[in-house]
mmCIF file of C-alpha atoms in Angstrom:
data_model
loop_
_atom_site.group_PDB
_atom_site.id
_atom_site.type_symbol
_atom_site.label_atom_id
_atom_site.label_comp_id
_atom_site.label_asym_id
_atom_site.label_seq_id
_atom_site.Cartn_x
_atom_site.Cartn_y
_atom_site.Cartn_z
ATOM 1 C CA UNK W 1 128.222 4.864 148.277
ATOM 2 C CA UNK W 2 127.066 6.887 151.198
ATOM 3 C CA UNK W 3 125.922 5.709 154.116
ATOM 4 C CA UNK W 4 123.797 7.790 157.376
ATOM 5 C CA UNK W 5 124.274 5.535 160.050
ATOM 6 C CA UNK W 6 122.313 6.402 163.738
ATOM 7 C CA UNK W 7 123.498 4.515 166.653
ATOM 8 C CA UNK W 8 122.776 5.565 170.125
ATOM 9 C CA UNK W 9 126.101 3.811 171.109
ATOM 10 C CA UNK W 10 129.156 4.415 169.076
ATOM 11 C CA UNK W 11 132.802 4.072 169.635
ATOM 12 C CA UNK W 12 135.314 4.793 171.630
ATOM 13 C CA UNK W 13 132.736 2.436 173.875
ATOM 14 C CA UNK W 14 134.293 -0.564 174.683
ATOM 15 C CA UNK W 15 131.507 -3.154 174.511
ATOM 16 C CA UNK W 16 128.128 -3.981 173.274
ATOM 17 C CA UNK W 17 126.507 -1.548 170.166
ATOM 18 C CA UNK W 18 128.806 1.063 170.751
ATOM 19 C CA UNK W 19 131.735 -1.230 169.599
ATOM 20 C CA UNK W 20 129.821 -3.128 166.923
ATOM 21 C CA UNK W 21 128.527 0.053 165.579
ATOM 22 C CA UNK W 22 132.183 1.788 165.698
ATOM 23 C CA UNK W 23 134.227 -0.841 164.125
ATOM 24 C CA UNK W 24 130.751 -1.624 161.341
ATOM 25 C CA UNK W 25 131.811 2.149 160.141
ATOM 26 C CA UNK W 26 135.574 1.920 159.852
ATOM 27 C CA UNK W 27 134.660 -1.339 158.245
ATOM 28 C CA UNK W 28 132.616 0.899 155.774
ATOM 29 C CA UNK W 29 135.265 3.795 154.943
ATOM 30 C CA UNK W 30 137.868 0.615 154.620
ATOM 31 C CA UNK W 31 135.777 -0.439 151.828
ATOM 32 C CA UNK W 32 135.712 3.284 149.962
ATOM 33 C CA UNK W 33 132.188 4.821 151.065
ATOM 34 C CA UNK W 34 131.843 8.305 152.695
ATOM 35 C CA UNK W 35 129.816 7.413 156.105
ATOM 36 C CA UNK W 36 128.163 9.279 158.420
ATOM 37 C CA UNK W 37 127.353 8.745 162.021
ATOM 38 C CA UNK W 38 124.699 10.328 164.549
ATOM 39 C CA UNK W 39 125.028 9.099 167.968
ATOM 40 C CA UNK W 40 125.655 10.439 171.083
ATOM 41 C CA UNK W 41 129.067 10.939 173.628
ATOM 42 C CA UNK W 42 130.420 7.699 175.357
ATOM 43 C CA UNK W 43 128.614 6.757 178.766
ATOM 44 C CA UNK W 44 128.207 3.332 178.068
ATOM 45 C CA UNK W 45 128.506 0.701 180.297
ATOM 46 C CA UNK W 46 129.617 3.334 183.203
ATOM 47 C CA UNK W 47 126.045 5.231 182.586
ATOM 48 C CA UNK W 48 128.195 8.775 183.358
ATOM 49 C CA UNK W 49 128.977 10.909 180.639
ATOM 50 C CA UNK W 50 132.280 13.062 180.488
ATOM 51 C CA UNK W 51 131.879 16.301 182.352
ATOM 52 C CA UNK W 52 132.867 17.789 178.971
ATOM 53 C CA UNK W 53 129.606 15.943 177.514
ATOM 54 C CA UNK W 54 126.987 17.360 179.760
ATOM 55 C CA UNK W 55 124.824 19.934 178.730
ATOM 56 C CA UNK W 56 122.838 20.678 175.591
ATOM 57 C CA UNK W 57 125.666 20.327 172.901
ATOM 58 C CA UNK W 58 126.032 19.103 169.672
ATOM 59 C CA UNK W 59 130.073 17.890 168.788
ATOM 60 C CA UNK W 60 130.764 16.895 164.801
ATOM 61 C CA UNK W 61 133.989 14.835 164.571
ATOM 62 C CA UNK W 62 136.033 13.873 161.468
ATOM 63 C CA UNK W 63 138.596 11.254 163.041
ATOM 64 C CA UNK W 64 139.543 9.782 159.555
ATOM 65 C CA UNK W 65 139.108 10.855 155.957
ATOM 66 C CA UNK W 66 135.511 9.391 154.794
ATOM 67 C CA UNK W 67 134.225 9.220 158.122
ATOM 68 C CA UNK W 68 131.957 12.103 160.005
ATOM 69 C CA UNK W 69 130.453 11.670 163.599
ATOM 70 C CA UNK W 70 127.945 13.950 165.121
ATOM 71 C CA UNK W 71 127.356 13.376 168.834
ATOM 72 C CA UNK W 72 124.326 14.416 170.158
ATOM 73 C CA UNK W 73 123.064 15.601 174.090
ATOM 74 C CA UNK W 74 121.355 12.834 175.839
ATOM 75 C CA UNK W 75 120.085 11.865 179.104
ATOM 76 C CA UNK W 76 121.450 9.211 181.337
ATOM 77 C CA UNK W 77 120.327 8.068 183.861
ATOM 78 C CA UNK W 78 122.514 7.529 187.170
ATOM 79 C CA UNK W 79 120.413 4.520 187.511
ATOM 80 C CA UNK W 80 118.511 2.785 184.876
ATOM 81 C CA UNK W 81 115.513 1.902 185.577
ATOM 82 C CA UNK W 82 112.990 0.297 182.927
ATOM 83 C CA UNK W 83 110.918 3.928 182.810
ATOM 84 C CA UNK W 84 114.303 5.963 182.795
ATOM 85 C CA UNK W 85 115.630 3.426 180.243
ATOM 86 C CA UNK W 86 112.300 4.767 177.866
ATOM 87 C CA UNK W 87 113.398 8.360 179.067
ATOM 88 C CA UNK W 88 116.958 8.157 178.205
ATOM 89 C CA UNK W 89 116.011 6.642 174.883
ATOM 90 C CA UNK W 90 113.667 9.325 174.014
ATOM 91 C CA UNK W 91 116.203 12.344 174.762
ATOM 92 C CA UNK W 92 118.512 10.926 172.101
ATOM 93 C CA UNK W 93 115.375 10.168 169.459
ATOM 94 C CA UNK W 94 114.794 13.840 170.394
ATOM 95 C CA UNK W 95 117.872 15.528 170.146
ATOM 96 C CA UNK W 96 119.088 13.536 167.329
ATOM 97 C CA UNK W 97 116.362 14.165 165.095
ATOM 98 C CA UNK W 98 117.668 17.459 163.568
ATOM 99 C CA UNK W 99 120.987 15.802 162.965
ATOM 100 C CA UNK W 100 119.779 13.515 161.286
ATOM 101 C CA UNK W 101 117.130 15.195 158.971
ATOM 102 C CA UNK W 102 120.148 17.869 158.842
ATOM 103 C CA UNK W 103 122.978 15.148 157.332
ATOM 104 C CA UNK W 104 120.031 13.624 155.064
ATOM 105 C CA UNK W 105 119.597 16.779 153.405
ATOM 106 C CA UNK W 106 122.797 17.514 153.035
ATOM 107 C CA UNK W 107 124.823 14.756 151.304
ATOM 108 C CA UNK W 108 121.802 12.777 149.915
ATOM 109 C CA UNK W 109 122.939 8.886 151.218
ATOM 110 C CA UNK W 110 122.182 5.985 149.543
ATOM 111 C CA UNK W 111 121.593 4.076 152.711
ATOM 112 C CA UNK W 112 120.076 5.492 156.093
ATOM 113 C CA UNK W 113 120.354 2.662 158.945
ATOM 114 C CA UNK W 114 119.271 2.719 162.083
ATOM 115 C CA UNK W 115 120.430 0.319 164.814
ATOM 116 C CA UNK W 116 118.501 -0.961 167.928
ATOM 117 C CA UNK W 117 118.345 -0.145 170.750
ATOM 118 C CA UNK W 118 117.144 2.477 170.673
ATOM 119 C CA UNK W 119 114.338 1.371 168.469
ATOM 120 C CA UNK W 120 112.964 5.169 169.411
ATOM 121 C CA UNK W 121 115.654 6.263 166.676
ATOM 122 C CA UNK W 122 113.511 4.287 164.073
ATOM 123 C CA UNK W 123 110.679 6.640 162.632
ATOM 124 C CA UNK W 124 112.955 9.401 162.309
ATOM 125 C CA UNK W 125 115.613 7.314 160.311
ATOM 126 C CA UNK W 126 112.567 5.957 157.973
ATOM 127 C CA UNK W 127 111.491 9.320 157.877
ATOM 128 C CA UNK W 128 115.131 10.482 156.348
ATOM 129 C CA UNK W 129 115.447 7.956 154.133
ATOM 130 C CA UNK W 130 111.753 9.044 152.699
ATOM 131 C CA UNK W 131 112.891 12.730 152.153
ATOM 132 C CA UNK W 132 115.744 11.838 150.032
ATOM 133 C CA UNK W 133 114.730 8.557 148.472
ATOM 134 C CA UNK W 134 117.505 6.537 150.232
ATOM 135 C CA UNK W 135 116.999 2.952 151.210
ATOM 136 C CA UNK W 136 115.728 2.914 154.845
ATOM 137 C CA UNK W 137 117.765 -0.312 156.468
ATOM 138 C CA UNK W 138 116.879 -1.751 160.258
ATOM 139 C CA UNK W 139 119.460 -3.341 162.280
ATOM 140 C CA UNK W 140 118.072 -5.288 165.290
ATOM 141 C CA UNK W 141 120.822 -5.749 167.697
ATOM 142 C CA UNK W 142 118.456 -7.106 170.444
ATOM 143 C CA UNK W 143 114.537 -7.286 170.736
ATOM 144 C CA UNK W 144 114.410 -5.161 173.376
ATOM 145 C CA UNK W 145 110.930 -4.302 173.703
ATOM 146 C CA UNK W 146 110.156 -8.412 173.875
ATOM 147 C CA UNK W 147 113.217 -8.784 176.329
ATOM 148 C CA UNK W 148 111.743 -5.729 178.330
ATOM 149 C CA UNK W 149 108.065 -7.503 179.103
ATOM 150 C CA UNK W 150 109.327 -11.371 178.796
ATOM 151 C CA UNK W 151 111.912 -10.447 181.752
ATOM 152 C CA UNK W 152 109.077 -8.526 183.948
ATOM 153 C CA UNK W 153 110.514 -4.770 183.491
ATOM 154 C CA UNK W 154 107.320 -3.606 182.156
ATOM 155 C CA UNK W 155 104.011 -5.346 183.353
ATOM 156 C CA UNK W 156 101.472 -3.145 181.862
ATOM 157 C CA UNK W 157 99.146 -5.360 179.395
ATOM 158 C CA UNK W 158 97.998 -2.143 177.506
ATOM 159 C CA UNK W 159 101.608 -0.870 177.312
ATOM 160 C CA UNK W 160 102.590 -4.038 175.944
ATOM 161 C CA UNK W 161 100.136 -4.133 173.323
ATOM 162 C CA UNK W 162 100.307 -0.572 172.021
ATOM 163 C CA UNK W 163 104.437 -0.320 172.106
ATOM 164 C CA UNK W 164 104.136 -3.804 169.894
ATOM 165 C CA UNK W 165 101.542 -2.919 167.852
ATOM 166 C CA UNK W 166 103.974 0.398 166.993
ATOM 167 C CA UNK W 167 107.172 -1.890 166.442
ATOM 168 C CA UNK W 168 105.270 -4.256 163.894
ATOM 169 C CA UNK W 169 104.239 -1.269 161.990
ATOM 170 C CA UNK W 170 107.653 0.435 162.528
ATOM 171 C CA UNK W 171 109.502 -3.153 160.977
ATOM 172 C CA UNK W 172 107.303 -3.515 158.192
ATOM 173 C CA UNK W 173 107.899 0.227 156.688
ATOM 174 C CA UNK W 174 111.437 -0.139 156.252
ATOM 175 C CA UNK W 175 113.362 -1.840 153.135
ATOM 176 C CA UNK W 176 115.389 -4.160 154.851
ATOM 177 C CA UNK W 177 115.635 -5.732 158.267
ATOM 178 C CA UNK W 178 118.799 -6.995 159.734
ATOM 179 C CA UNK W 179 119.629 -8.930 162.739
ATOM 180 C CA UNK W 180 121.987 -10.937 164.812
ATOM 181 C CA UNK W 181 120.626 -14.212 165.160
ATOM 182 C CA UNK W 182 118.109 -16.779 163.068
ATOM 183 C CA UNK W 183 115.986 -17.195 166.316
ATOM 184 C CA UNK W 184 116.076 -13.578 166.440
ATOM 185 C CA UNK W 185 115.166 -13.116 161.949
ATOM 186 C CA UNK W 186 112.015 -15.942 162.833
ATOM 187 C CA UNK W 187 111.203 -13.700 165.622
ATOM 188 C CA UNK W 188 111.124 -10.794 163.306
ATOM 189 C CA UNK W 189 109.259 -12.721 160.773
ATOM 190 C CA UNK W 190 106.259 -13.266 163.360
ATOM 191 C CA UNK W 191 106.271 -9.149 163.849
ATOM 192 C CA UNK W 192 105.374 -8.867 159.483
ATOM 193 C CA UNK W 193 109.208 -8.681 158.440
ATOM 194 C CA UNK W 194 109.630 -10.890 155.088
ATOM 195 C CA UNK W 195 112.203 -13.166 154.988
ATOM 196 C CA UNK W 196 113.206 -11.247 151.611
ATOM 197 C CA UNK W 197 114.047 -8.293 152.902
ATOM 198 C CA UNK W 198 115.851 -9.737 155.906
ATOM 199 C CA UNK W 199 119.202 -10.748 156.825
ATOM 200 C CA UNK W 200 122.020 -12.544 159.117
ATOM 201 C CA UNK W 201 124.724 -10.400 159.976
ATOM 202 C CA UNK W 202 126.187 -11.932 163.461
ATOM 203 C CA UNK W 203 127.987 -10.098 165.585
ATOM 204 C CA UNK W 204 131.394 -10.590 164.299
ATOM 205 C CA UNK W 205 134.772 -10.873 166.018
ATOM 206 C CA UNK W 206 138.576 -10.066 164.895
ATOM 207 C CA UNK W 207 140.363 -13.507 164.540
ATOM 208 C CA UNK W 208 143.756 -11.862 164.356
ATOM 209 C CA UNK W 209 143.130 -9.374 167.066
ATOM 210 C CA UNK W 210 141.725 -11.683 169.272
ATOM 211 C CA UNK W 211 144.023 -14.643 168.685
ATOM 212 C CA UNK W 212 144.698 -16.609 172.209
ATOM 213 C CA UNK W 213 147.532 -14.444 173.873
ATOM 214 C CA UNK W 214 149.476 -17.278 176.546
ATOM 215 C CA UNK W 215 152.120 -14.794 177.287
ATOM 216 C CA UNK W 216 149.941 -11.464 177.585
ATOM 217 C CA UNK W 217 147.433 -14.120 179.829
ATOM 218 C CA UNK W 218 150.296 -15.328 182.446
ATOM 219 C CA UNK W 219 151.254 -11.686 182.864
ATOM 220 C CA UNK W 220 147.802 -10.445 183.464
ATOM 221 C CA UNK W 221 147.701 -13.581 186.093
ATOM 222 C CA UNK W 222 150.590 -12.320 187.597
ATOM 223 C CA UNK W 223 149.329 -8.700 187.954
ATOM 224 C CA UNK W 224 146.269 -10.194 189.551
ATOM 225 C CA UNK W 225 147.967 -12.975 192.163
ATOM 226 C CA UNK W 226 146.508 -15.555 190.445
ATOM 227 C CA UNK W 227 148.334 -18.472 190.201
ATOM 228 C CA UNK W 228 149.088 -20.983 187.367
ATOM 229 C CA UNK W 229 147.479 -23.573 188.357
ATOM 230 C CA UNK W 230 144.342 -21.876 189.932
ATOM 231 C CA UNK W 231 141.489 -22.508 187.429
ATOM 232 C CA UNK W 232 139.566 -19.094 186.459
ATOM 233 C CA UNK W 233 135.848 -18.597 185.511
ATOM 234 C CA UNK W 234 135.810 -15.061 183.860
ATOM 235 C CA UNK W 235 132.464 -13.225 183.046
ATOM 236 C CA UNK W 236 133.908 -10.438 180.643
ATOM 237 C CA UNK W 237 130.977 -7.635 179.479
ATOM 238 C CA UNK W 238 128.476 -5.380 180.667
ATOM 239 C CA UNK W 239 126.745 -6.027 184.022
ATOM 240 C CA UNK W 240 123.376 -5.778 183.627
ATOM 241 C CA UNK W 241 119.742 -6.881 184.816
ATOM 242 C CA UNK W 242 119.482 -9.659 182.184
ATOM 243 C CA UNK W 243 122.630 -11.061 182.602
ATOM 244 C CA UNK W 244 121.232 -12.912 185.568
ATOM 245 C CA UNK W 245 125.111 -12.383 187.603
ATOM 246 C CA UNK W 246 123.659 -13.499 190.649
ATOM 247 C CA UNK W 247 123.952 -17.033 189.871
ATOM 248 C CA UNK W 248 127.769 -16.749 189.590
ATOM 249 C CA UNK W 249 128.283 -14.749 193.364
ATOM 250 C CA UNK W 250 126.245 -17.564 194.530
ATOM 251 C CA UNK W 251 128.207 -20.353 193.316
ATOM 252 C CA UNK W 252 131.484 -18.632 194.319
ATOM 253 C CA UNK W 253 129.663 -18.601 197.457
ATOM 254 C CA UNK W 254 128.915 -22.433 197.310
ATOM 255 C CA UNK W 255 133.013 -23.061 196.423
ATOM 256 C CA UNK W 256 135.093 -20.458 198.577
ATOM 257 C CA UNK W 257 136.598 -23.399 200.228
ATOM 258 C CA UNK W 258 138.081 -24.588 196.554
ATOM 259 C CA UNK W 259 141.272 -22.347 196.662
ATOM 260 C CA UNK W 260 142.140 -23.219 193.319
ATOM 261 C CA UNK W 261 138.988 -21.790 191.964
ATOM 262 C CA UNK W 262 138.750 -17.952 191.235
ATOM 263 C CA UNK W 263 135.712 -16.271 189.820
ATOM 264 C CA UNK W 264 136.298 -12.777 188.051
ATOM 265 C CA UNK W 265 133.891 -10.587 187.141
ATOM 266 C CA UNK W 266 135.294 -8.108 184.843
ATOM 267 C CA UNK W 267 132.886 -4.645 183.332
ATOM 268 C CA UNK W 268 131.233 -2.168 184.549
ATOM 269 C CA UNK W 269 127.145 -1.656 184.570
ATOM 270 C CA UNK W 270 124.129 -0.949 186.633
ATOM 271 C CA UNK W 271 124.404 -4.315 188.905
ATOM 272 C CA UNK W 272 127.980 -4.002 189.642
ATOM 273 C CA UNK W 273 127.272 -1.720 193.191
ATOM 274 C CA UNK W 274 124.572 -4.871 193.774
ATOM 275 C CA UNK W 275 126.952 -7.483 193.192
ATOM 276 C CA UNK W 276 129.805 -5.630 194.805
ATOM 277 C CA UNK W 277 127.274 -5.749 197.842
ATOM 278 C CA UNK W 278 126.366 -9.429 197.646
ATOM 279 C CA UNK W 279 129.537 -10.763 196.905
ATOM 280 C CA UNK W 280 131.202 -8.887 200.094
ATOM 281 C CA UNK W 281 133.934 -10.958 201.534
ATOM 282 C CA UNK W 282 134.274 -13.947 200.006
ATOM 283 C CA UNK W 283 137.811 -14.898 198.833
ATOM 284 C CA UNK W 284 137.531 -16.402 195.847
ATOM 285 C CA UNK W 285 135.938 -13.264 193.423
ATOM 286 C CA UNK W 286 137.053 -10.373 192.426
ATOM 287 C CA UNK W 287 136.101 -7.250 189.975
ATOM 288 C CA UNK W 288 138.101 -5.750 187.991
ATOM 289 C CA UNK W 289 137.201 -2.786 185.389
ATOM 290 C CA UNK W 290 136.729 -2.693 181.775
ATOM 291 C CA UNK W 291 140.066 -3.394 180.161
ATOM 292 C CA UNK W 292 141.717 -1.293 177.055
ATOM 293 C CA UNK W 293 141.158 -2.888 173.911
ATOM 294 C CA UNK W 294 145.053 -4.141 174.088
ATOM 295 C CA UNK W 295 144.773 -5.787 176.894
ATOM 296 C CA UNK W 296 141.499 -7.806 175.596
ATOM 297 C CA UNK W 297 143.194 -10.988 173.890
ATOM 298 C CA UNK W 298 144.997 -10.976 177.625
ATOM 299 C CA UNK W 299 141.960 -10.950 179.467
ATOM 300 C CA UNK W 300 140.264 -13.512 177.238
ATOM 301 C CA UNK W 301 142.918 -16.055 177.182
ATOM 302 C CA UNK W 302 143.372 -15.314 181.169
ATOM 303 C CA UNK W 303 140.138 -17.682 181.738
ATOM 304 C CA UNK W 304 140.150 -21.205 181.946
ATOM 305 C CA UNK W 305 136.267 -20.998 181.305
ATOM 306 C CA UNK W 306 134.178 -18.372 179.977
ATOM 307 C CA UNK W 307 130.829 -17.727 182.278
ATOM 308 C CA UNK W 308 127.523 -16.542 180.032
ATOM 309 C CA UNK W 309 124.596 -16.471 182.552
ATOM 310 C CA UNK W 310 121.321 -14.974 181.635
ATOM 311 C CA UNK W 311 118.069 -14.984 182.896
ATOM 312 C CA UNK W 312 115.800 -16.768 182.122
ATOM 313 C CA UNK W 313 113.315 -16.086 178.421
ATOM 314 C CA UNK W 314 116.799 -13.784 177.517
ATOM 315 C CA UNK W 315 118.257 -16.209 175.547
ATOM 316 C CA UNK W 316 116.595 -15.752 171.726
ATOM 317 C CA UNK W 317 115.658 -11.858 172.485
ATOM 318 C CA UNK W 318 119.535 -10.992 172.779
ATOM 319 C CA UNK W 319 122.490 -12.421 171.773
ATOM 320 C CA UNK W 320 125.248 -11.704 174.014
ATOM 321 C CA UNK W 321 127.689 -9.499 171.789
ATOM 322 C CA UNK W 322 130.401 -11.005 173.816
ATOM 323 C CA UNK W 323 130.070 -14.451 172.567
ATOM 324 C CA UNK W 324 132.252 -14.055 169.636
ATOM 325 C CA UNK W 325 135.233 -12.856 171.984
ATOM 326 C CA UNK W 326 134.742 -15.788 174.083
ATOM 327 C CA UNK W 327 135.159 -18.711 171.415
ATOM 328 C CA UNK W 328 137.770 -16.444 169.685
ATOM 329 C CA UNK W 329 140.110 -16.519 172.498
ATOM 330 C CA UNK W 330 140.271 -20.669 172.442
ATOM 331 C CA UNK W 331 138.732 -21.444 175.777
ATOM 332 C CA UNK W 332 135.571 -22.966 176.914
ATOM 333 C CA UNK W 333 132.101 -21.206 177.365
ATOM 334 C CA UNK W 334 130.062 -22.347 180.181
ATOM 335 C CA UNK W 335 125.985 -20.759 179.658
ATOM 336 C CA UNK W 336 123.023 -20.559 181.195
ATOM 337 C CA UNK W 337 119.903 -20.635 178.394
ATOM 338 C CA UNK W 338 117.279 -22.599 177.664
ATOM 339 C CA UNK W 339 117.995 -25.991 175.818
ATOM 340 C CA UNK W 340 116.139 -24.935 173.232
ATOM 341 C CA UNK W 341 117.398 -21.774 172.319
ATOM 342 C CA UNK W 342 120.246 -20.632 169.967
ATOM 343 C CA UNK W 343 122.834 -19.711 172.524
ATOM 344 C CA UNK W 344 122.244 -23.460 173.097
ATOM 345 C CA UNK W 345 122.874 -24.686 170.163
ATOM 346 C CA UNK W 346 126.242 -22.369 169.442
ATOM 347 C CA UNK W 347 127.703 -23.286 172.645
ATOM 348 C CA UNK W 348 127.245 -27.147 172.741
ATOM 349 C CA UNK W 349 129.776 -28.167 170.298
ATOM 350 C CA UNK W 350 132.723 -26.275 172.708
ATOM 351 C CA UNK W 351 131.062 -25.679 175.986
ATOM 352 C CA UNK W 352 128.227 -26.591 178.335
ATOM 353 C CA UNK W 353 124.971 -25.132 178.765
ATOM 354 C CA UNK W 354 122.721 -25.420 181.961
ATOM 355 C CA UNK W 355 119.236 -24.306 183.045
ATOM 356 C CA UNK W 356 118.669 -20.256 183.170
ATOM 357 C CA UNK W 357 118.954 -19.169 187.252
ATOM 358 C CA UNK W 358 120.167 -22.776 188.861
ATOM 359 C CA UNK W 359 122.816 -22.193 191.622
ATOM 360 C CA UNK W 360 122.605 -25.986 191.505
ATOM 361 C CA UNK W 361 123.024 -26.512 187.961
ATOM 362 C CA UNK W 362 125.814 -23.975 187.240
ATOM 363 C CA UNK W 363 127.969 -24.782 190.415
ATOM 364 C CA UNK W 364 127.937 -28.636 189.179
ATOM 365 C CA UNK W 365 129.071 -27.457 186.260
ATOM 366 C CA UNK W 366 131.671 -25.340 187.255
ATOM 367 C CA UNK W 367 133.205 -28.248 189.120
ATOM 368 C CA UNK W 368 132.966 -30.425 186.325
ATOM 369 C CA UNK W 369 135.040 -28.287 184.089
ATOM 370 C CA UNK W 370 137.487 -26.848 187.081
ATOM 371 C CA UNK W 371 138.136 -30.662 187.969
ATOM 372 C CA UNK W 372 138.500 -31.775 184.362
ATOM 373 C CA UNK W 373 141.461 -30.031 182.314
ATOM 374 C CA UNK W 374 141.265 -32.421 179.221
ATOM 375 C CA UNK W 375 137.519 -31.811 178.827
ATOM 376 C CA UNK W 376 138.360 -27.733 179.068
ATOM 377 C CA UNK W 377 141.203 -27.909 176.783
ATOM 378 C CA UNK W 378 138.978 -30.339 174.341
ATOM 379 C CA UNK W 379 136.142 -28.253 174.230
ATOM 380 C CA UNK W 380 138.263 -24.866 173.953
ATOM 381 C CA UNK W 381 139.780 -25.701 170.877
ATOM 382 C CA UNK W 382 136.352 -26.659 169.405
ATOM 383 C CA UNK W 383 135.457 -22.906 170.646
ATOM 384 C CA UNK W 384 138.041 -21.264 168.375
ATOM 385 C CA UNK W 385 136.557 -23.399 165.517
ATOM 386 C CA UNK W 386 133.671 -22.866 165.832
ATOM 387 C CA UNK W 387 134.546 -18.841 165.975
ATOM 388 C CA UNK W 388 136.619 -19.421 162.360
ATOM 389 C CA UNK W 389 133.765 -20.844 160.816
ATOM 390 C CA UNK W 390 131.163 -18.084 160.675
ATOM 391 C CA UNK W 391 131.999 -15.094 162.739
ATOM 392 C CA UNK W 392 135.134 -13.475 161.033
ATOM 393 C CA UNK W 393 135.132 -9.771 160.685
ATOM 394 C CA UNK W 394 136.368 -9.884 157.261
ATOM 395 C CA UNK W 395 133.478 -12.088 156.210
ATOM 396 C CA UNK W 396 130.698 -10.780 157.774
ATOM 397 C CA UNK W 397 131.300 -7.798 156.992
ATOM 398 C CA UNK W 398 132.102 -8.258 153.512
ATOM 399 C CA UNK W 399 128.693 -9.696 153.272
ATOM 400 C CA UNK W 400 126.826 -6.765 154.570
ATOM 401 C CA UNK W 401 128.596 -4.713 152.282
ATOM 402 C CA UNK W 402 127.232 -6.640 149.489
ATOM 403 C CA UNK W 403 124.265 -6.414 150.781
ATOM 404 C CA UNK W 404 124.318 -2.722 151.019
ATOM 405 C CA UNK W 405 125.288 -2.525 147.241
ATOM 406 C CA UNK W 406 122.358 -4.804 146.404
ATOM 407 C CA UNK W 407 119.626 -2.384 148.481
ATOM 408 C CA UNK W 408 121.305 0.717 147.122
ATOM 409 C CA UNK W 409 121.117 -0.790 143.752
ATOM 410 C CA UNK W 410 124.813 -0.410 142.820
ATOM 411 C CA UNK W 411 127.680 -2.978 141.334
ATOM 412 C CA UNK W 412 130.152 -4.472 143.503
ATOM 413 C CA UNK W 413 133.472 -2.810 143.759
ATOM 414 C CA UNK W 414 134.937 0.335 145.621
ATOM 415 C CA UNK W 415 131.829 2.294 146.723
#
């Protein structure tokens, strides 16, 4: 089977959509398919292009047999405000369209899939599929328009009405729409996506690669000057607005006299400079740059508690991609999400969930977990079980492969 994937973010990006799109393409090649990818150069979460990727240039890469990657130029804002994000996505939609159409007409894929965000690539993806008689598949990683308006990034009523109407029309045109959570599937159904042509494809985790690494965690603690008896509260991922990381800084400020509790914020993103200014002088909070993939098991195992804050209203519009790795590490998760959200439902068997944007509730939960070792260990064991029960990469990607074959009208077996 021939597959054409359009994903603005792609490998070697280590976080978010780029990570999952890259792993998905690799899995398709492993299963015998011929894969073509249209994407941008690496730029996330640092929001910065390498010098070699600046300018108006398209690059073709063939990292392994069966995989062709066409990287298209785009404009990357230094400070990604709401309006600049729209322009950023629009720039990729514009430069990727000729590449997408050329690959489709030349190679005649069986399925053309777009990963959103960015929503602006959806019309071109649908057009490319129709031109060559392929099936058009949309994979929704988050409901970015709902999130943008729900979190107040845009406030214009007419803009909301217009964009959501266009989104509904586009969603209804795709042959198949998949997404990463059941709540998001229901939201898509409300936008007119028939459940018969939708499917659940949760963000998976490599259970073998992300098995707990106690020795690596001890070594990392030593390098960072963190004592074996100190309790590490870790956030690892992209530091953007919807994460609501200010509550972590405020909690660290309230607990700065507790020398046994250490907060670690690991990653890059638009909010990191702001958070660093807010946390200046706090002895119990430190920042780390994004770690290489090889050190990820050690980093995640180093945590005694994984922190998953969210702004109010974000929990069912975006399902954090980092959650699978947290669970696989065998550590307890402390989340901030509404009680009726899917994040809360996922966390309840293996962690604590408090109301978003409440420093009082977050601080109380941190103290409860820091002071109760038995509770941390018990919930951490359950975290690993939750990951093993439904998020294993092989099982999720096998189901996706079967669905793609069925959509293309092909039988099971090598592509």
